[in-house]
Amino acid sequence: MATTKTLTTGDRIPEFSLQDEKGQTFNIRDYIGKKKLVIYFYPKDESGICTKEACSFRDSYADFTDAGAIVIGINAGSVESHRSFKEHHRLPFTLLSDPDNKVLKQFGIKNILFLTGRETFLVGLDGKIEASFRGFLKGDAHAEKMLEMLHVNV
């Protein structure tokens, strides 16, 4: 089996549809060309680093919307797990359930030990990656790095 290459700057993101925390279908095609996208992949709802990461995106959410971007979190957790995580931490952005890590694999994100990787992508209006950040133990740095990239690329 060929190893999937991790998507990088200039690559077009794959088209995908997943269920959000409300059980509604979220089709990425509906957003490309309308807003910049900050798509972050994280291992697990309610784990320490993942919670720091989500709360960091929450706390700077207004900055993302002011910069014309939407934030999307993706992992293999269930719709119910995402709904609970979102409510518990008052997360204002969409969480998508990728039960078989199909989309994670399309992005080429590598596992770290026994956990799925943690990587964030900034996607431009053209559907191509403008920047990415990988920091497995630096959950709270992801929002900060993406805001820096958004201001560079605004």
PDB file of N, CA and C in Angstrom, residues 1-8 41-43 101 103-121 134-136:
ATOM      1  N   MET A   1       0.849  -1.187   0.000  1.00  0.00           N
ATOM      2  CA  MET A   1       0.000   0.000   0.000  1.00  0.00           C
ATOM      3  C   MET A   1       0.890   1.245   0.000  1.00  0.00           C
ATOM      4  N   ALA A   2       0.596   2.166  -0.846  1.00  0.00           N
ATOM      5  CA  ALA A   2       1.384   3.397  -0.935  1.00  0.00           C
ATOM      6  C   ALA A   2       1.102   4.261   0.289  1.00  0.00           C
ATOM      7  N   THR A   3       2.125   4.892   0.803  1.00  0.00           N
ATOM      8  CA  THR A   3       1.907   5.794   1.926  1.00  0.00           C
ATOM      9  C   THR A   3       1.375   7.113   1.384  1.00  0.00           C
ATOM     10  N   THR A   4       0.454   7.675   2.110  1.00  0.00           N
ATOM     11  CA  THR A   4      -0.142   8.929   1.701  1.00  0.00           C
ATOM     12  C   THR A   4       0.783  10.062   2.100  1.00  0.00           C
ATOM     13  N   LYS A   5       1.012  10.975   1.178  1.00  0.00           N
ATOM     14  CA  LYS A   5       1.854  12.120   1.507  1.00  0.00           C
ATOM     15  C   LYS A   5       1.003  13.138   2.252  1.00  0.00           C
ATOM     16  N   THR A   6       1.609  13.764   3.238  1.00  0.00           N
ATOM     17  CA  THR A   6       0.915  14.804   3.985  1.00  0.00           C
ATOM     18  C   THR A   6       0.731  16.012   3.073  1.00  0.00           C
ATOM     19  N   LEU A   7      -0.485  16.534   3.040  1.00  0.00           N
ATOM     20  CA  LEU A   7      -0.743  17.717   2.227  1.00  0.00           C
ATOM     21  C   LEU A   7       0.065  18.893   2.766  1.00  0.00           C
ATOM     22  N   THR A   8       0.491  19.731   1.854  1.00  0.00           N
ATOM     23  CA  THR A   8       1.343  20.854   2.238  1.00  0.00           C
ATOM     24  C   THR A   8       0.939  22.103   1.450  1.00  0.00           C
ATOM     25  N   PHE A  41      -7.109  18.934  12.938  1.00  0.00           N
ATOM     26  CA  PHE A  41      -7.297  17.535  13.291  1.00  0.00           C
ATOM     27  C   PHE A  41      -6.696  17.326  14.682  1.00  0.00           C
ATOM     28  N   TYR A  42      -7.466  16.672  15.548  1.00  0.00           N
ATOM     29  CA  TYR A  42      -6.999  16.441  16.920  1.00  0.00           C
ATOM     30  C   TYR A  42      -7.394  15.036  17.353  1.00  0.00           C
ATOM     31  N   PRO A  43      -6.631  14.438  18.280  1.00  0.00           N
ATOM     32  CA  PRO A  43      -6.873  13.036  18.619  1.00  0.00           C
ATOM     33  C   PRO A  43      -8.182  12.723  19.346  1.00  0.00           C
ATOM     34  N   ASN A 101     -11.440   7.816  10.241  1.00  0.00           N
ATOM     35  CA  ASN A 101     -10.275   8.661   9.932  1.00  0.00           C
ATOM     36  C   ASN A 101     -10.016   8.760   8.431  1.00  0.00           C
ATOM     37  N   VAL A 103     -10.952  11.167   6.268  1.00  0.00           N
ATOM     38  CA  VAL A 103     -10.505  12.506   5.871  1.00  0.00           C
ATOM     39  C   VAL A 103      -9.100  12.769   6.424  1.00  0.00           C
ATOM     40  N   LEU A 104      -8.851  12.344   7.648  1.00  0.00           N
ATOM     41  CA  LEU A 104      -7.515  12.477   8.233  1.00  0.00           C
ATOM     42  C   LEU A 104      -6.485  11.816   7.320  1.00  0.00           C
ATOM     43  N   LYS A 105      -6.812  10.642   6.815  1.00  0.00           N
ATOM     44  CA  LYS A 105      -5.883   9.931   5.919  1.00  0.00           C
ATOM     45  C   LYS A 105      -5.745  10.655   4.582  1.00  0.00           C
ATOM     46  N   GLN A 106      -6.837  11.271   4.081  1.00  0.00           N
ATOM     47  CA  GLN A 106      -6.760  12.018   2.823  1.00  0.00           C
ATOM     48  C   GLN A 106      -5.819  13.216   2.960  1.00  0.00           C
ATOM     49  N   PHE A 107      -5.744  13.784   4.161  1.00  0.00           N
ATOM     50  CA  PHE A 107      -4.830  14.885   4.419  1.00  0.00           C
ATOM     51  C   PHE A 107      -3.415  14.373   4.690  1.00  0.00           C
ATOM     52  N   GLY A 108      -3.274  13.055   4.851  1.00  0.00           N
ATOM     53  CA  GLY A 108      -1.959  12.451   5.049  1.00  0.00           C
ATOM     54  C   GLY A 108      -1.381  12.662   6.430  1.00  0.00           C
ATOM     55  N   ILE A 109      -2.227  12.813   7.422  1.00  0.00           N
ATOM     56  CA  ILE A 109      -1.744  13.055   8.781  1.00  0.00           C
ATOM     57  C   ILE A 109      -1.283  11.743   9.397  1.00  0.00           C
ATOM     58  N   LYS A 110      -0.063  11.777   9.924  1.00  0.00           N
ATOM     59  CA  LYS A 110       0.563  10.580  10.486  1.00  0.00           C
ATOM     60  C   LYS A 110       0.183  10.400  11.953  1.00  0.00           C
ATOM     61  N   ASN A 111       0.055   9.141  12.368  1.00  0.00           N
ATOM     62  CA  ASN A 111      -0.178   8.841  13.776  1.00  0.00           C
ATOM     63  C   ASN A 111       1.084   9.112  14.581  1.00  0.00           C
ATOM     64  N   ILE A 112       0.886   9.465  15.829  1.00  0.00           N
ATOM     65  CA  ILE A 112       1.978   9.629  16.783  1.00  0.00           C
ATOM     66  C   ILE A 112       1.750   8.556  17.847  1.00  0.00           C
ATOM     67  N   LEU A 113       2.661   7.595  17.919  1.00  0.00           N
ATOM     68  CA  LEU A 113       2.486   6.434  18.797  1.00  0.00           C
ATOM     69  C   LEU A 113       1.146   5.789  18.472  1.00  0.00           C
ATOM     70  N   PHE A 114       0.238   5.732  19.438  1.00  0.00           N
ATOM     71  CA  PHE A 114      -1.051   5.072  19.195  1.00  0.00           C
ATOM     72  C   PHE A 114      -2.186   6.073  18.981  1.00  0.00           C
ATOM     73  N   LEU A 115      -1.866   7.353  18.891  1.00  0.00           N
ATOM     74  CA  LEU A 115      -2.885   8.386  18.702  1.00  0.00           C
ATOM     75  C   LEU A 115      -2.812   8.957  17.290  1.00  0.00           C
ATOM     76  N   THR A 116      -3.934   9.475  16.818  1.00  0.00           N
ATOM     77  CA  THR A 116      -3.899  10.165  15.532  1.00  0.00           C
ATOM     78  C   THR A 116      -3.144  11.475  15.723  1.00  0.00           C
ATOM     79  N   GLY A 117      -2.591  11.979  14.649  1.00  0.00           N
ATOM     80  CA  GLY A 117      -1.788  13.188  14.719  1.00  0.00           C
ATOM     81  C   GLY A 117      -2.612  14.434  15.002  1.00  0.00           C
ATOM     82  N   ARG A 118      -1.893  15.506  15.316  1.00  0.00           N
ATOM     83  CA  ARG A 118      -2.504  16.812  15.564  1.00  0.00           C
ATOM     84  C   ARG A 118      -1.894  17.763  14.543  1.00  0.00           C
ATOM     85  N   GLU A 119      -2.731  18.209  13.606  1.00  0.00           N
ATOM     86  CA  GLU A 119      -2.216  19.108  12.577  1.00  0.00           C
ATOM     87  C   GLU A 119      -3.331  20.059  12.163  1.00  0.00           C
ATOM     88  N   THR A 120      -2.944  21.292  11.848  1.00  0.00           N
ATOM     89  CA  THR A 120      -3.902  22.331  11.479  1.00  0.00           C
ATOM     90  C   THR A 120      -3.510  22.902  10.123  1.00  0.00           C
ATOM     91  N   PHE A 121      -4.535  23.162   9.308  1.00  0.00           N
ATOM     92  CA  PHE A 121      -4.329  23.676   7.956  1.00  0.00           C
ATOM     93  C   PHE A 121      -5.113  24.963   7.765  1.00  0.00           C
ATOM     94  N   ARG A 134       2.094  21.630  12.632  1.00  0.00           N
ATOM     95  CA  ARG A 134       2.041  20.343  13.316  1.00  0.00           C
ATOM     96  C   ARG A 134       2.757  20.514  14.644  1.00  0.00           C
ATOM     97  N   GLY A 135       2.050  20.267  15.723  1.00  0.00           N
ATOM     98  CA  GLY A 135       2.651  20.374  17.050  1.00  0.00           C
ATOM     99  C   GLY A 135       1.870  19.489  17.983  1.00  0.00           C
ATOM    100  N   PHE A 136       2.279  18.226  18.086  1.00  0.00           N
ATOM    101  CA  PHE A 136       1.477  17.241  18.807  1.00  0.00           C
ATOM    102  C   PHE A 136       1.247  17.619  20.266  1.00  0.00           C
TER     103      PHE A 136
END
